[in-house]
Amino acid sequence: MHLSDDLGGSCRRFSRRGEYPRRMTSSRKGRQVNRRSYLLLAVLSACSLSACSSQLRTYRQARDGKTPIQSTVKAQELNAKGLKEVDEDDLERAEEYFREALECDLTYAPAHNNLGLVLMQKEQYYEAAWEFEYAAKLAPTSPEPRDNLGLLYEQLGKLDQAVGQYEKAMELDPDNLATMQHLARAYVKSDRKDQRLKDVLERILLIPTDKQWDAWARGQLVRLGRVESDGA
């Protein structure tokens, strides 16, 4: 998911929201996680901002080379260009724009989040996780980085971590349909059959969405009802 400058309004995956990044669907490219991805799981679970100080130094060195330091306005312009390249599926060029935006303003959260999306699509999971974490630190009231981090963990099969990130995103934006869908899917993958799953599925059905999601949510509720009946 991309983020908007005001961080408000509803957020849908890859839907235009001004300059802030979009959420990313885990199925957009339909990639299967390869063996290399699993080797990164332990690293991702320990990922922290302090562990990536070298990346911060890279940004700061690039920034300090500018005299004078370019403004946030320039970062916004470069971020917007990067989003256009994402729409054109030119990830290399998009990455260049997002990195240039951060050279202008290291604290510009949308560019961190968008860069994370690009890196995630390129299967650079460690770097992507760091960008999402840093975006979340810079924009603590925005759900998008948390939702994206959940998608990353879900893609790598780390369902407990994914659920945790989705739940944090839901706390920040309780009515966001995309996050509800992600959380419900992660619950189902985790073989969860409690009231929390039922509540999320019922909320999904209250919001107009596509027929496929509707059918999926209804099917899961039917399955959940059968499980409850069997256990009665």
mmCIF file with all atom_site columns, C-alpha atoms in Angstrom:
data_model
loop_
_atom_site.group_PDB
_atom_site.id
_atom_site.type_symbol
_atom_site.label_atom_id
_atom_site.label_alt_id
_atom_site.label_comp_id
_atom_site.label_asym_id
_atom_site.label_entity_id
_atom_site.label_seq_id
_atom_site.pdbx_PDB_ins_code
_atom_site.Cartn_x
_atom_site.Cartn_y
_atom_site.Cartn_z
_atom_site.occupancy
_atom_site.B_iso_or_equiv
_atom_site.pdbx_formal_charge
_atom_site.auth_seq_id
_atom_site.auth_comp_id
_atom_site.auth_asym_id
_atom_site.auth_atom_id
_atom_site.pdbx_PDB_model_num
ATOM 1   C CA . MET A 1 1   ? 0.000   0.000   0.000   1.00 0.00 ? 1   MET A CA 1
ATOM 2   C CA . HIS A 1 2   ? 1.171   3.489   -0.752  1.00 0.00 ? 2   HIS A CA 1
ATOM 3   C CA . LEU A 1 3   ? 0.788   6.299   1.723   1.00 0.00 ? 3   LEU A CA 1
ATOM 4   C CA . SER A 1 4   ? -0.682  9.762   1.307   1.00 0.00 ? 4   SER A CA 1
ATOM 5   C CA . ASP A 1 5   ? 0.911   12.860  2.746   1.00 0.00 ? 5   ASP A CA 1
ATOM 6   C CA . ASP A 1 6   ? -1.943  13.448  5.200   1.00 0.00 ? 6   ASP A CA 1
ATOM 7   C CA . LEU A 1 7   ? -2.009  9.711   6.082   1.00 0.00 ? 7   LEU A CA 1
ATOM 8   C CA . GLY A 1 8   ? -5.787  9.847   6.231   1.00 0.00 ? 8   GLY A CA 1
ATOM 9   C CA . GLY A 1 9   ? -8.666  8.255   4.381   1.00 0.00 ? 9   GLY A CA 1
ATOM 10  C CA . SER A 1 10  ? -9.154  4.666   3.347   1.00 0.00 ? 10  SER A CA 1
ATOM 11  C CA . CYS A 1 11  ? -6.214  2.668   2.052   1.00 0.00 ? 11  CYS A CA 1
ATOM 12  C CA . ARG A 1 12  ? -6.448  0.073   -0.672  1.00 0.00 ? 12  ARG A CA 1
ATOM 13  C CA . ARG A 1 13  ? -3.612  -1.951  -2.090  1.00 0.00 ? 13  ARG A CA 1
ATOM 14  C CA . PHE A 1 14  ? -2.050  -0.242  -5.082  1.00 0.00 ? 14  PHE A CA 1
ATOM 15  C CA . SER A 1 15  ? -4.809  2.381   -5.215  1.00 0.00 ? 15  SER A CA 1
ATOM 16  C CA . ARG A 1 16  ? -3.746  5.942   -5.859  1.00 0.00 ? 16  ARG A CA 1
ATOM 17  C CA . ARG A 1 17  ? -3.592  7.950   -2.659  1.00 0.00 ? 17  ARG A CA 1
ATOM 18  C CA . GLY A 1 18  ? -1.653  11.026  -3.618  1.00 0.00 ? 18  GLY A CA 1
ATOM 19  C CA . GLU A 1 19  ? 2.006   10.771  -2.686  1.00 0.00 ? 19  GLU A CA 1
ATOM 20  C CA . TYR A 1 20  ? 2.056   8.255   0.099   1.00 0.00 ? 20  TYR A CA 1
ATOM 21  C CA . PRO A 1 21  ? 2.732   4.665   -0.843  1.00 0.00 ? 21  PRO A CA 1
ATOM 22  C CA . ARG A 1 22  ? 0.267   1.920   -1.421  1.00 0.00 ? 22  ARG A CA 1
ATOM 23  C CA . ARG A 1 23  ? -0.109  -1.397  0.224   1.00 0.00 ? 23  ARG A CA 1
ATOM 24  C CA . MET A 1 24  ? 1.099   -4.301  -1.774  1.00 0.00 ? 24  MET A CA 1
ATOM 25  C CA . THR A 1 25  ? -0.792  -7.517  -2.389  1.00 0.00 ? 25  THR A CA 1
ATOM 26  C CA . SER A 1 26  ? 1.092   -10.674 -1.590  1.00 0.00 ? 26  SER A CA 1
ATOM 27  C CA . SER A 1 27  ? -0.274  -12.272 -4.764  1.00 0.00 ? 27  SER A CA 1
ATOM 28  C CA . ARG A 1 28  ? 0.499   -9.506  -7.269  1.00 0.00 ? 28  ARG A CA 1
ATOM 29  C CA . LYS A 1 29  ? 3.383   -11.362 -8.847  1.00 0.00 ? 29  LYS A CA 1
ATOM 30  C CA . GLY A 1 30  ? 2.342   -14.791 -7.587  1.00 0.00 ? 30  GLY A CA 1
ATOM 31  C CA . ARG A 1 31  ? 5.911   -15.590 -6.581  1.00 0.00 ? 31  ARG A CA 1
ATOM 32  C CA . GLN A 1 32  ? 6.719   -18.659 -4.567  1.00 0.00 ? 32  GLN A CA 1
ATOM 33  C CA . VAL A 1 33  ? 9.131   -18.164 -1.708  1.00 0.00 ? 33  VAL A CA 1
ATOM 34  C CA . ASN A 1 34  ? 12.444  -19.756 -2.636  1.00 0.00 ? 34  ASN A CA 1
ATOM 35  C CA . ARG A 1 35  ? 15.018  -21.395 -0.401  1.00 0.00 ? 35  ARG A CA 1
ATOM 36  C CA . ARG A 1 36  ? 16.941  -18.151 -0.090  1.00 0.00 ? 36  ARG A CA 1
ATOM 37  C CA . SER A 1 37  ? 13.858  -16.530 1.423   1.00 0.00 ? 37  SER A CA 1
ATOM 38  C CA . TYR A 1 38  ? 13.777  -19.046 4.237   1.00 0.00 ? 38  TYR A CA 1
ATOM 39  C CA . LEU A 1 39  ? 17.409  -18.344 5.044   1.00 0.00 ? 39  LEU A CA 1
ATOM 40  C CA . LEU A 1 40  ? 16.365  -14.760 5.685   1.00 0.00 ? 40  LEU A CA 1
ATOM 41  C CA . LEU A 1 41  ? 13.644  -15.615 8.202   1.00 0.00 ? 41  LEU A CA 1
ATOM 42  C CA . ALA A 1 42  ? 15.940  -15.599 11.211  1.00 0.00 ? 42  ALA A CA 1
ATOM 43  C CA . VAL A 1 43  ? 17.434  -12.304 10.091  1.00 0.00 ? 43  VAL A CA 1
ATOM 44  C CA . LEU A 1 44  ? 14.027  -10.733 9.570   1.00 0.00 ? 44  LEU A CA 1
ATOM 45  C CA . SER A 1 45  ? 12.798  -11.784 12.989  1.00 0.00 ? 45  SER A CA 1
ATOM 46  C CA . ALA A 1 46  ? 15.720  -9.898  14.532  1.00 0.00 ? 46  ALA A CA 1
ATOM 47  C CA . CYS A 1 47  ? 15.531  -6.922  12.181  1.00 0.00 ? 47  CYS A CA 1
ATOM 48  C CA . SER A 1 48  ? 15.761  -3.575  13.988  1.00 0.00 ? 48  SER A CA 1
ATOM 49  C CA . LEU A 1 49  ? 16.568  -0.007  13.096  1.00 0.00 ? 49  LEU A CA 1
ATOM 50  C CA . SER A 1 50  ? 19.919  -0.152  14.878  1.00 0.00 ? 50  SER A CA 1
ATOM 51  C CA . ALA A 1 51  ? 20.906  -3.256  12.907  1.00 0.00 ? 51  ALA A CA 1
ATOM 52  C CA . CYS A 1 52  ? 20.767  -1.295  9.678   1.00 0.00 ? 52  CYS A CA 1
ATOM 53  C CA . SER A 1 53  ? 22.996  1.621   10.630  1.00 0.00 ? 53  SER A CA 1
ATOM 54  C CA . SER A 1 54  ? 25.063  1.174   7.482   1.00 0.00 ? 54  SER A CA 1
ATOM 55  C CA . GLN A 1 55  ? 22.015  1.916   5.338   1.00 0.00 ? 55  GLN A CA 1
ATOM 56  C CA . LEU A 1 56  ? 21.329  5.041   7.383   1.00 0.00 ? 56  LEU A CA 1
ATOM 57  C CA . ARG A 1 57  ? 24.934  6.132   6.885   1.00 0.00 ? 57  ARG A CA 1
ATOM 58  C CA . THR A 1 58  ? 24.561  5.688   3.131   1.00 0.00 ? 58  THR A CA 1
ATOM 59  C CA . TYR A 1 59  ? 21.524  7.976   3.067   1.00 0.00 ? 59  TYR A CA 1
ATOM 60  C CA . ARG A 1 60  ? 23.183  10.528  5.313   1.00 0.00 ? 60  ARG A CA 1
ATOM 61  C CA . GLN A 1 61  ? 26.356  10.626  3.254   1.00 0.00 ? 61  GLN A CA 1
ATOM 62  C CA . ALA A 1 62  ? 24.336  11.203  0.104   1.00 0.00 ? 62  ALA A CA 1
ATOM 63  C CA . ARG A 1 63  ? 22.291  13.852  1.847   1.00 0.00 ? 63  ARG A CA 1
ATOM 64  C CA . ASP A 1 64  ? 25.319  15.620  3.300   1.00 0.00 ? 64  ASP A CA 1
ATOM 65  C CA . GLY A 1 65  ? 26.837  15.824  -0.172  1.00 0.00 ? 65  GLY A CA 1
ATOM 66  C CA . LYS A 1 66  ? 24.040  18.203  -1.183  1.00 0.00 ? 66  LYS A CA 1
ATOM 67  C CA . THR A 1 67  ? 24.740  21.886  -0.603  1.00 0.00 ? 67  THR A CA 1
ATOM 68  C CA . PRO A 1 68  ? 22.241  23.018  0.337   1.00 0.00 ? 68  PRO A CA 1
ATOM 69  C CA . ILE A 1 69  ? 20.196  19.990  1.429   1.00 0.00 ? 69  ILE A CA 1
ATOM 70  C CA . GLN A 1 70  ? 17.218  19.710  -0.862  1.00 0.00 ? 70  GLN A CA 1
ATOM 71  C CA . SER A 1 71  ? 13.761  20.184  0.582   1.00 0.00 ? 71  SER A CA 1
ATOM 72  C CA . THR A 1 72  ? 10.896  17.860  1.379   1.00 0.00 ? 72  THR A CA 1
ATOM 73  C CA . VAL A 1 73  ? 9.121   19.335  -1.628  1.00 0.00 ? 73  VAL A CA 1
ATOM 74  C CA . LYS A 1 74  ? 11.805  17.875  -3.885  1.00 0.00 ? 74  LYS A CA 1
ATOM 75  C CA . ALA A 1 75  ? 11.479  14.536  -2.091  1.00 0.00 ? 75  ALA A CA 1
ATOM 76  C CA . GLN A 1 76  ? 7.737   14.598  -2.754  1.00 0.00 ? 76  GLN A CA 1
ATOM 77  C CA . GLU A 1 77  ? 8.327   15.256  -6.431  1.00 0.00 ? 77  GLU A CA 1
ATOM 78  C CA . LEU A 1 78  ? 10.788  12.377  -6.725  1.00 0.00 ? 78  LEU A CA 1
ATOM 79  C CA . ASN A 1 79  ? 8.482   10.081  -4.780  1.00 0.00 ? 79  ASN A CA 1
ATOM 80  C CA . ALA A 1 80  ? 5.643   10.878  -7.189  1.00 0.00 ? 80  ALA A CA 1
ATOM 81  C CA . LYS A 1 81  ? 7.905   10.033  -10.129 1.00 0.00 ? 81  LYS A CA 1
ATOM 82  C CA . GLY A 1 82  ? 8.773   6.757   -8.452  1.00 0.00 ? 82  GLY A CA 1
ATOM 83  C CA . LEU A 1 83  ? 5.094   5.872   -8.110  1.00 0.00 ? 83  LEU A CA 1
ATOM 84  C CA . LYS A 1 84  ? 4.600   6.435   -11.815 1.00 0.00 ? 84  LYS A CA 1
ATOM 85  C CA . GLU A 1 85  ? 7.445   4.043   -12.567 1.00 0.00 ? 85  GLU A CA 1
ATOM 86  C CA . VAL A 1 86  ? 5.851   1.460   -10.270 1.00 0.00 ? 86  VAL A CA 1
ATOM 87  C CA . ASP A 1 87  ? 2.665   1.797   -12.311 1.00 0.00 ? 87  ASP A CA 1
ATOM 88  C CA . GLU A 1 88  ? 4.759   1.122   -15.414 1.00 0.00 ? 88  GLU A CA 1
ATOM 89  C CA . ASP A 1 89  ? 6.408   -1.899  -13.738 1.00 0.00 ? 89  ASP A CA 1
ATOM 90  C CA . ASP A 1 90  ? 9.839   -0.311  -14.038 1.00 0.00 ? 90  ASP A CA 1
ATOM 91  C CA . LEU A 1 91  ? 11.096  -1.252  -10.585 1.00 0.00 ? 91  LEU A CA 1
ATOM 92  C CA . GLU A 1 92  ? 14.712  -0.282  -11.222 1.00 0.00 ? 92  GLU A CA 1
ATOM 93  C CA . ARG A 1 93  ? 13.801  3.264   -12.149 1.00 0.00 ? 93  ARG A CA 1
ATOM 94  C CA . ALA A 1 94  ? 11.267  3.463   -9.331  1.00 0.00 ? 94  ALA A CA 1
ATOM 95  C CA . GLU A 1 95  ? 13.933  2.432   -6.837  1.00 0.00 ? 95  GLU A CA 1
ATOM 96  C CA . GLU A 1 96  ? 16.237  5.134   -8.139  1.00 0.00 ? 96  GLU A CA 1
ATOM 97  C CA . TYR A 1 97  ? 13.584  7.814   -7.632  1.00 0.00 ? 97  TYR A CA 1
ATOM 98  C CA . PHE A 1 98  ? 12.718  6.650   -4.107  1.00 0.00 ? 98  PHE A CA 1
ATOM 99  C CA . ARG A 1 99  ? 16.381  6.595   -3.108  1.00 0.00 ? 99  ARG A CA 1
ATOM 100 C CA . GLU A 1 100 ? 16.885  10.042  -4.583  1.00 0.00 ? 100 GLU A CA 1
ATOM 101 C CA . ALA A 1 101 ? 13.892  11.248  -2.570  1.00 0.00 ? 101 ALA A CA 1
ATOM 102 C CA . LEU A 1 102 ? 15.518  9.971   0.607   1.00 0.00 ? 102 LEU A CA 1
ATOM 103 C CA . GLU A 1 103 ? 18.765  11.688  -0.292  1.00 0.00 ? 103 GLU A CA 1
ATOM 104 C CA . CYS A 1 104 ? 16.746  14.896  -0.254  1.00 0.00 ? 104 CYS A CA 1
ATOM 105 C CA . ASP A 1 105 ? 14.871  14.145  2.948   1.00 0.00 ? 105 ASP A CA 1
ATOM 106 C CA . LEU A 1 106 ? 15.811  11.106  5.030   1.00 0.00 ? 106 LEU A CA 1
ATOM 107 C CA . THR A 1 107 ? 12.730  11.615  7.213   1.00 0.00 ? 107 THR A CA 1
ATOM 108 C CA . TYR A 1 108 ? 10.230  11.408  4.347   1.00 0.00 ? 108 TYR A CA 1
ATOM 109 C CA . ALA A 1 109 ? 8.250   8.299   5.369   1.00 0.00 ? 109 ALA A CA 1
ATOM 110 C CA . PRO A 1 110 ? 6.376   7.728   2.071   1.00 0.00 ? 110 PRO A CA 1
ATOM 111 C CA . ALA A 1 111 ? 9.621   7.161   0.172   1.00 0.00 ? 111 ALA A CA 1
ATOM 112 C CA . HIS A 1 112 ? 10.821  4.655   2.774   1.00 0.00 ? 112 HIS A CA 1
ATOM 113 C CA . ASN A 1 113 ? 7.578   2.721   2.507   1.00 0.00 ? 113 ASN A CA 1
ATOM 114 C CA . ASN A 1 114 ? 7.536   2.809   -1.288  1.00 0.00 ? 114 ASN A CA 1
ATOM 115 C CA . LEU A 1 115 ? 11.156  1.747   -1.479  1.00 0.00 ? 115 LEU A CA 1
ATOM 116 C CA . GLY A 1 116 ? 10.254  -1.150  0.781   1.00 0.00 ? 116 GLY A CA 1
ATOM 117 C CA . LEU A 1 117 ? 7.551   -2.225  -1.672  1.00 0.00 ? 117 LEU A CA 1
ATOM 118 C CA . VAL A 1 118 ? 10.009  -2.222  -4.553  1.00 0.00 ? 118 VAL A CA 1
ATOM 119 C CA . LEU A 1 119 ? 12.622  -4.153  -2.584  1.00 0.00 ? 119 LEU A CA 1
ATOM 120 C CA . MET A 1 120 ? 10.003  -6.667  -1.510  1.00 0.00 ? 120 MET A CA 1
ATOM 121 C CA . GLN A 1 121 ? 9.032   -7.302  -5.127  1.00 0.00 ? 121 GLN A CA 1
ATOM 122 C CA . LYS A 1 122 ? 12.711  -7.785  -5.898  1.00 0.00 ? 122 LYS A CA 1
ATOM 123 C CA . GLU A 1 123 ? 12.885  -10.358 -3.061  1.00 0.00 ? 123 GLU A CA 1
ATOM 124 C CA . GLN A 1 124 ? 15.310  -8.233  -1.059  1.00 0.00 ? 124 GLN A CA 1
ATOM 125 C CA . TYR A 1 125 ? 13.365  -9.014  2.090   1.00 0.00 ? 125 TYR A CA 1
ATOM 126 C CA . TYR A 1 126 ? 15.834  -7.863  4.743   1.00 0.00 ? 126 TYR A CA 1
ATOM 127 C CA . GLU A 1 127 ? 16.186  -4.408  3.206   1.00 0.00 ? 127 GLU A CA 1
ATOM 128 C CA . ALA A 1 128 ? 12.431  -4.176  2.584   1.00 0.00 ? 128 ALA A CA 1
ATOM 129 C CA . ALA A 1 129 ? 11.654  -4.997  6.216   1.00 0.00 ? 129 ALA A CA 1
ATOM 130 C CA . TRP A 1 130 ? 14.020  -2.280  7.357   1.00 0.00 ? 130 TRP A CA 1
ATOM 131 C CA . GLU A 1 131 ? 12.364  0.320   5.129   1.00 0.00 ? 131 GLU A CA 1
ATOM 132 C CA . PHE A 1 132 ? 8.900   -0.612  6.420   1.00 0.00 ? 132 PHE A CA 1
ATOM 133 C CA . GLU A 1 133 ? 10.097  -0.468  10.026  1.00 0.00 ? 133 GLU A CA 1
ATOM 134 C CA . TYR A 1 134 ? 11.704  2.923   9.479   1.00 0.00 ? 134 TYR A CA 1
ATOM 135 C CA . ALA A 1 135 ? 8.582   4.255   7.755   1.00 0.00 ? 135 ALA A CA 1
ATOM 136 C CA . ALA A 1 136 ? 6.507   3.045   10.718  1.00 0.00 ? 136 ALA A CA 1
ATOM 137 C CA . LYS A 1 137 ? 8.847   4.851   13.102  1.00 0.00 ? 137 LYS A CA 1
ATOM 138 C CA . LEU A 1 138 ? 8.601   8.084   11.116  1.00 0.00 ? 138 LEU A CA 1
ATOM 139 C CA . ALA A 1 139 ? 4.816   7.819   10.662  1.00 0.00 ? 139 ALA A CA 1
ATOM 140 C CA . PRO A 1 140 ? 3.573   5.990   13.790  1.00 0.00 ? 140 PRO A CA 1
ATOM 141 C CA . THR A 1 141 ? -0.101  6.785   13.122  1.00 0.00 ? 141 THR A CA 1
ATOM 142 C CA . SER A 1 142 ? -0.053  5.349   9.604   1.00 0.00 ? 142 SER A CA 1
ATOM 143 C CA . PRO A 1 143 ? -1.180  1.731   9.110   1.00 0.00 ? 143 PRO A CA 1
ATOM 144 C CA . GLU A 1 144 ? 0.446   1.226   5.708   1.00 0.00 ? 144 GLU A CA 1
ATOM 145 C CA . PRO A 1 145 ? 3.994   0.274   6.760   1.00 0.00 ? 145 PRO A CA 1
ATOM 146 C CA . ARG A 1 146 ? 2.636   -2.177  9.319   1.00 0.00 ? 146 ARG A CA 1
ATOM 147 C CA . ASP A 1 147 ? 0.316   -3.744  6.765   1.00 0.00 ? 147 ASP A CA 1
ATOM 148 C CA . ASN A 1 148 ? 3.166   -4.054  4.264   1.00 0.00 ? 148 ASN A CA 1
ATOM 149 C CA . LEU A 1 149 ? 5.417   -5.615  6.876   1.00 0.00 ? 149 LEU A CA 1
ATOM 150 C CA . GLY A 1 150 ? 2.633   -8.094  7.573   1.00 0.00 ? 150 GLY A CA 1
ATOM 151 C CA . LEU A 1 151 ? 2.477   -8.970  3.893   1.00 0.00 ? 151 LEU A CA 1
ATOM 152 C CA . LEU A 1 152 ? 6.220   -9.533  3.852   1.00 0.00 ? 152 LEU A CA 1
ATOM 153 C CA . TYR A 1 153 ? 6.091   -11.877 6.835   1.00 0.00 ? 153 TYR A CA 1
ATOM 154 C CA . GLU A 1 154 ? 3.077   -13.675 5.391   1.00 0.00 ? 154 GLU A CA 1
ATOM 155 C CA . GLN A 1 155 ? 4.875   -14.166 2.096   1.00 0.00 ? 155 GLN A CA 1
ATOM 156 C CA . LEU A 1 156 ? 7.782   -15.725 3.989   1.00 0.00 ? 156 LEU A CA 1
ATOM 157 C CA . GLY A 1 157 ? 5.484   -18.027 5.962   1.00 0.00 ? 157 GLY A CA 1
ATOM 158 C CA . LYS A 1 158 ? 5.983   -16.234 9.302   1.00 0.00 ? 158 LYS A CA 1
ATOM 159 C CA . LEU A 1 159 ? 2.286   -16.139 10.143  1.00 0.00 ? 159 LEU A CA 1
ATOM 160 C CA . ASP A 1 160 ? 2.538   -15.158 13.809  1.00 0.00 ? 160 ASP A CA 1
ATOM 161 C CA . GLN A 1 161 ? 4.607   -12.103 12.909  1.00 0.00 ? 161 GLN A CA 1
ATOM 162 C CA . ALA A 1 162 ? 2.271   -11.304 10.022  1.00 0.00 ? 162 ALA A CA 1
ATOM 163 C CA . VAL A 1 163 ? -0.801  -11.440 12.266  1.00 0.00 ? 163 VAL A CA 1
ATOM 164 C CA . GLY A 1 164 ? 0.921   -9.169  14.779  1.00 0.00 ? 164 GLY A CA 1
ATOM 165 C CA . GLN A 1 165 ? 1.639   -6.527  12.137  1.00 0.00 ? 165 GLN A CA 1
ATOM 166 C CA . TYR A 1 166 ? -1.873  -6.721  10.665  1.00 0.00 ? 166 TYR A CA 1
ATOM 167 C CA . GLU A 1 167 ? -3.400  -6.320  14.108  1.00 0.00 ? 167 GLU A CA 1
ATOM 168 C CA . LYS A 1 168 ? -1.269  -3.224  14.706  1.00 0.00 ? 168 LYS A CA 1
ATOM 169 C CA . ALA A 1 169 ? -2.426  -1.837  11.352  1.00 0.00 ? 169 ALA A CA 1
ATOM 170 C CA . MET A 1 170 ? -6.047  -2.555  12.315  1.00 0.00 ? 170 MET A CA 1
ATOM 171 C CA . GLU A 1 171 ? -5.595  -0.634  15.557  1.00 0.00 ? 171 GLU A CA 1
ATOM 172 C CA . LEU A 1 172 ? -4.490  2.378   13.546  1.00 0.00 ? 172 LEU A CA 1
ATOM 173 C CA . ASP A 1 173 ? -7.221  2.079   10.889  1.00 0.00 ? 173 ASP A CA 1
ATOM 174 C CA . PRO A 1 174 ? -10.019 -0.220  12.133  1.00 0.00 ? 174 PRO A CA 1
ATOM 175 C CA . ASP A 1 175 ? -12.235 0.266   9.087   1.00 0.00 ? 175 ASP A CA 1
ATOM 176 C CA . ASN A 1 176 ? -9.689  -0.475  6.380   1.00 0.00 ? 176 ASN A CA 1
ATOM 177 C CA . LEU A 1 177 ? -10.957 -3.268  4.172   1.00 0.00 ? 177 LEU A CA 1
ATOM 178 C CA . ALA A 1 178 ? -7.561  -4.325  2.795   1.00 0.00 ? 178 ALA A CA 1
ATOM 179 C CA . THR A 1 179 ? -6.150  -4.864  6.271   1.00 0.00 ? 179 THR A CA 1
ATOM 180 C CA . MET A 1 180 ? -9.249  -6.793  7.322   1.00 0.00 ? 180 MET A CA 1
ATOM 181 C CA . GLN A 1 181 ? -8.785  -9.073  4.326   1.00 0.00 ? 181 GLN A CA 1
ATOM 182 C CA . HIS A 1 182 ? -5.099  -9.576  5.046   1.00 0.00 ? 182 HIS A CA 1
ATOM 183 C CA . LEU A 1 183 ? -5.752  -10.313 8.720   1.00 0.00 ? 183 LEU A CA 1
ATOM 184 C CA . ALA A 1 184 ? -8.577  -12.756 7.965   1.00 0.00 ? 184 ALA A CA 1
ATOM 185 C CA . ARG A 1 185 ? -6.422  -14.577 5.432   1.00 0.00 ? 185 ARG A CA 1
ATOM 186 C CA . ALA A 1 186 ? -3.541  -14.859 7.909   1.00 0.00 ? 186 ALA A CA 1
ATOM 187 C CA . TYR A 1 187 ? -5.916  -16.129 10.604  1.00 0.00 ? 187 TYR A CA 1
ATOM 188 C CA . VAL A 1 188 ? -7.196  -18.821 8.236   1.00 0.00 ? 188 VAL A CA 1
ATOM 189 C CA . LYS A 1 189 ? -3.668  -19.816 7.217   1.00 0.00 ? 189 LYS A CA 1
ATOM 190 C CA . SER A 1 190 ? -2.834  -20.082 10.916  1.00 0.00 ? 190 SER A CA 1
ATOM 191 C CA . ASP A 1 191 ? -5.785  -22.456 11.320  1.00 0.00 ? 191 ASP A CA 1
ATOM 192 C CA . ARG A 1 192 ? -7.450  -20.053 13.694  1.00 0.00 ? 192 ARG A CA 1
ATOM 193 C CA . LYS A 1 193 ? -11.095 -20.822 14.443  1.00 0.00 ? 193 LYS A CA 1
ATOM 194 C CA . ASP A 1 194 ? -12.073 -18.429 17.235  1.00 0.00 ? 194 ASP A CA 1
ATOM 195 C CA . GLN A 1 195 ? -14.351 -15.440 17.624  1.00 0.00 ? 195 GLN A CA 1
ATOM 196 C CA . ARG A 1 196 ? -11.740 -12.981 16.372  1.00 0.00 ? 196 ARG A CA 1
ATOM 197 C CA . LEU A 1 197 ? -11.712 -14.633 12.943  1.00 0.00 ? 197 LEU A CA 1
ATOM 198 C CA . LYS A 1 198 ? -15.503 -14.653 12.863  1.00 0.00 ? 198 LYS A CA 1
ATOM 199 C CA . ASP A 1 199 ? -15.639 -10.953 13.751  1.00 0.00 ? 199 ASP A CA 1
ATOM 200 C CA . VAL A 1 200 ? -13.217 -9.984  10.969  1.00 0.00 ? 200 VAL A CA 1
ATOM 201 C CA . LEU A 1 201 ? -15.047 -12.088 8.366   1.00 0.00 ? 201 LEU A CA 1
ATOM 202 C CA . GLU A 1 202 ? -18.390 -10.546 9.300   1.00 0.00 ? 202 GLU A CA 1
ATOM 203 C CA . ARG A 1 203 ? -16.923 -7.050  9.052   1.00 0.00 ? 203 ARG A CA 1
ATOM 204 C CA . ILE A 1 204 ? -15.559 -7.818  5.586   1.00 0.00 ? 204 ILE A CA 1
ATOM 205 C CA . LEU A 1 205 ? -19.054 -8.778  4.440   1.00 0.00 ? 205 LEU A CA 1
ATOM 206 C CA . LEU A 1 206 ? -20.451 -5.462  5.693   1.00 0.00 ? 206 LEU A CA 1
ATOM 207 C CA . ILE A 1 207 ? -18.228 -3.500  3.282   1.00 0.00 ? 207 ILE A CA 1
ATOM 208 C CA . PRO A 1 208 ? -18.866 -3.608  -0.486  1.00 0.00 ? 208 PRO A CA 1
ATOM 209 C CA . THR A 1 209 ? -16.058 -5.547  -2.152  1.00 0.00 ? 209 THR A CA 1
ATOM 210 C CA . ASP A 1 210 ? -15.496 -7.847  -5.094  1.00 0.00 ? 210 ASP A CA 1
ATOM 211 C CA . LYS A 1 211 ? -17.467 -11.070 -5.464  1.00 0.00 ? 211 LYS A CA 1
ATOM 212 C CA . GLN A 1 212 ? -14.417 -13.262 -4.981  1.00 0.00 ? 212 GLN A CA 1
ATOM 213 C CA . TRP A 1 213 ? -13.677 -11.853 -1.537  1.00 0.00 ? 213 TRP A CA 1
ATOM 214 C CA . ASP A 1 214 ? -17.358 -12.002 -0.627  1.00 0.00 ? 214 ASP A CA 1
ATOM 215 C CA . ALA A 1 215 ? -17.557 -15.662 -1.585  1.00 0.00 ? 215 ALA A CA 1
ATOM 216 C CA . TRP A 1 216 ? -14.337 -16.444 0.272   1.00 0.00 ? 216 TRP A CA 1
ATOM 217 C CA . ALA A 1 217 ? -15.482 -14.732 3.481   1.00 0.00 ? 217 ALA A CA 1
ATOM 218 C CA . ARG A 1 218 ? -18.877 -16.437 3.375   1.00 0.00 ? 218 ARG A CA 1
ATOM 219 C CA . GLY A 1 219 ? -17.236 -19.798 2.774   1.00 0.00 ? 219 GLY A CA 1
ATOM 220 C CA . GLN A 1 220 ? -14.934 -19.314 5.757   1.00 0.00 ? 220 GLN A CA 1
ATOM 221 C CA . LEU A 1 221 ? -17.886 -18.381 7.965   1.00 0.00 ? 221 LEU A CA 1
ATOM 222 C CA . VAL A 1 222 ? -19.702 -21.537 6.890   1.00 0.00 ? 222 VAL A CA 1
ATOM 223 C CA . ARG A 1 223 ? -16.608 -23.589 7.654   1.00 0.00 ? 223 ARG A CA 1
ATOM 224 C CA . LEU A 1 224 ? -16.227 -21.855 11.001  1.00 0.00 ? 224 LEU A CA 1
ATOM 225 C CA . GLY A 1 225 ? -19.861 -22.595 11.856  1.00 0.00 ? 225 GLY A CA 1
ATOM 226 C CA . ARG A 1 226 ? -19.334 -26.251 11.112  1.00 0.00 ? 226 ARG A CA 1
ATOM 227 C CA . VAL A 1 227 ? -16.257 -26.330 13.322  1.00 0.00 ? 227 VAL A CA 1
ATOM 228 C CA . GLU A 1 228 ? -18.249 -24.760 16.164  1.00 0.00 ? 228 GLU A CA 1
ATOM 229 C CA . SER A 1 229 ? -21.071 -27.273 15.669  1.00 0.00 ? 229 SER A CA 1
ATOM 230 C CA . ASP A 1 230 ? -18.636 -30.193 15.705  1.00 0.00 ? 230 ASP A CA 1
ATOM 231 C CA . GLY A 1 231 ? -17.095 -28.919 18.890  1.00 0.00 ? 231 GLY A CA 1
ATOM 232 C CA . ALA A 1 232 ? -20.410 -28.313 20.650  1.00 0.00 ? 232 ALA A CA 1
#
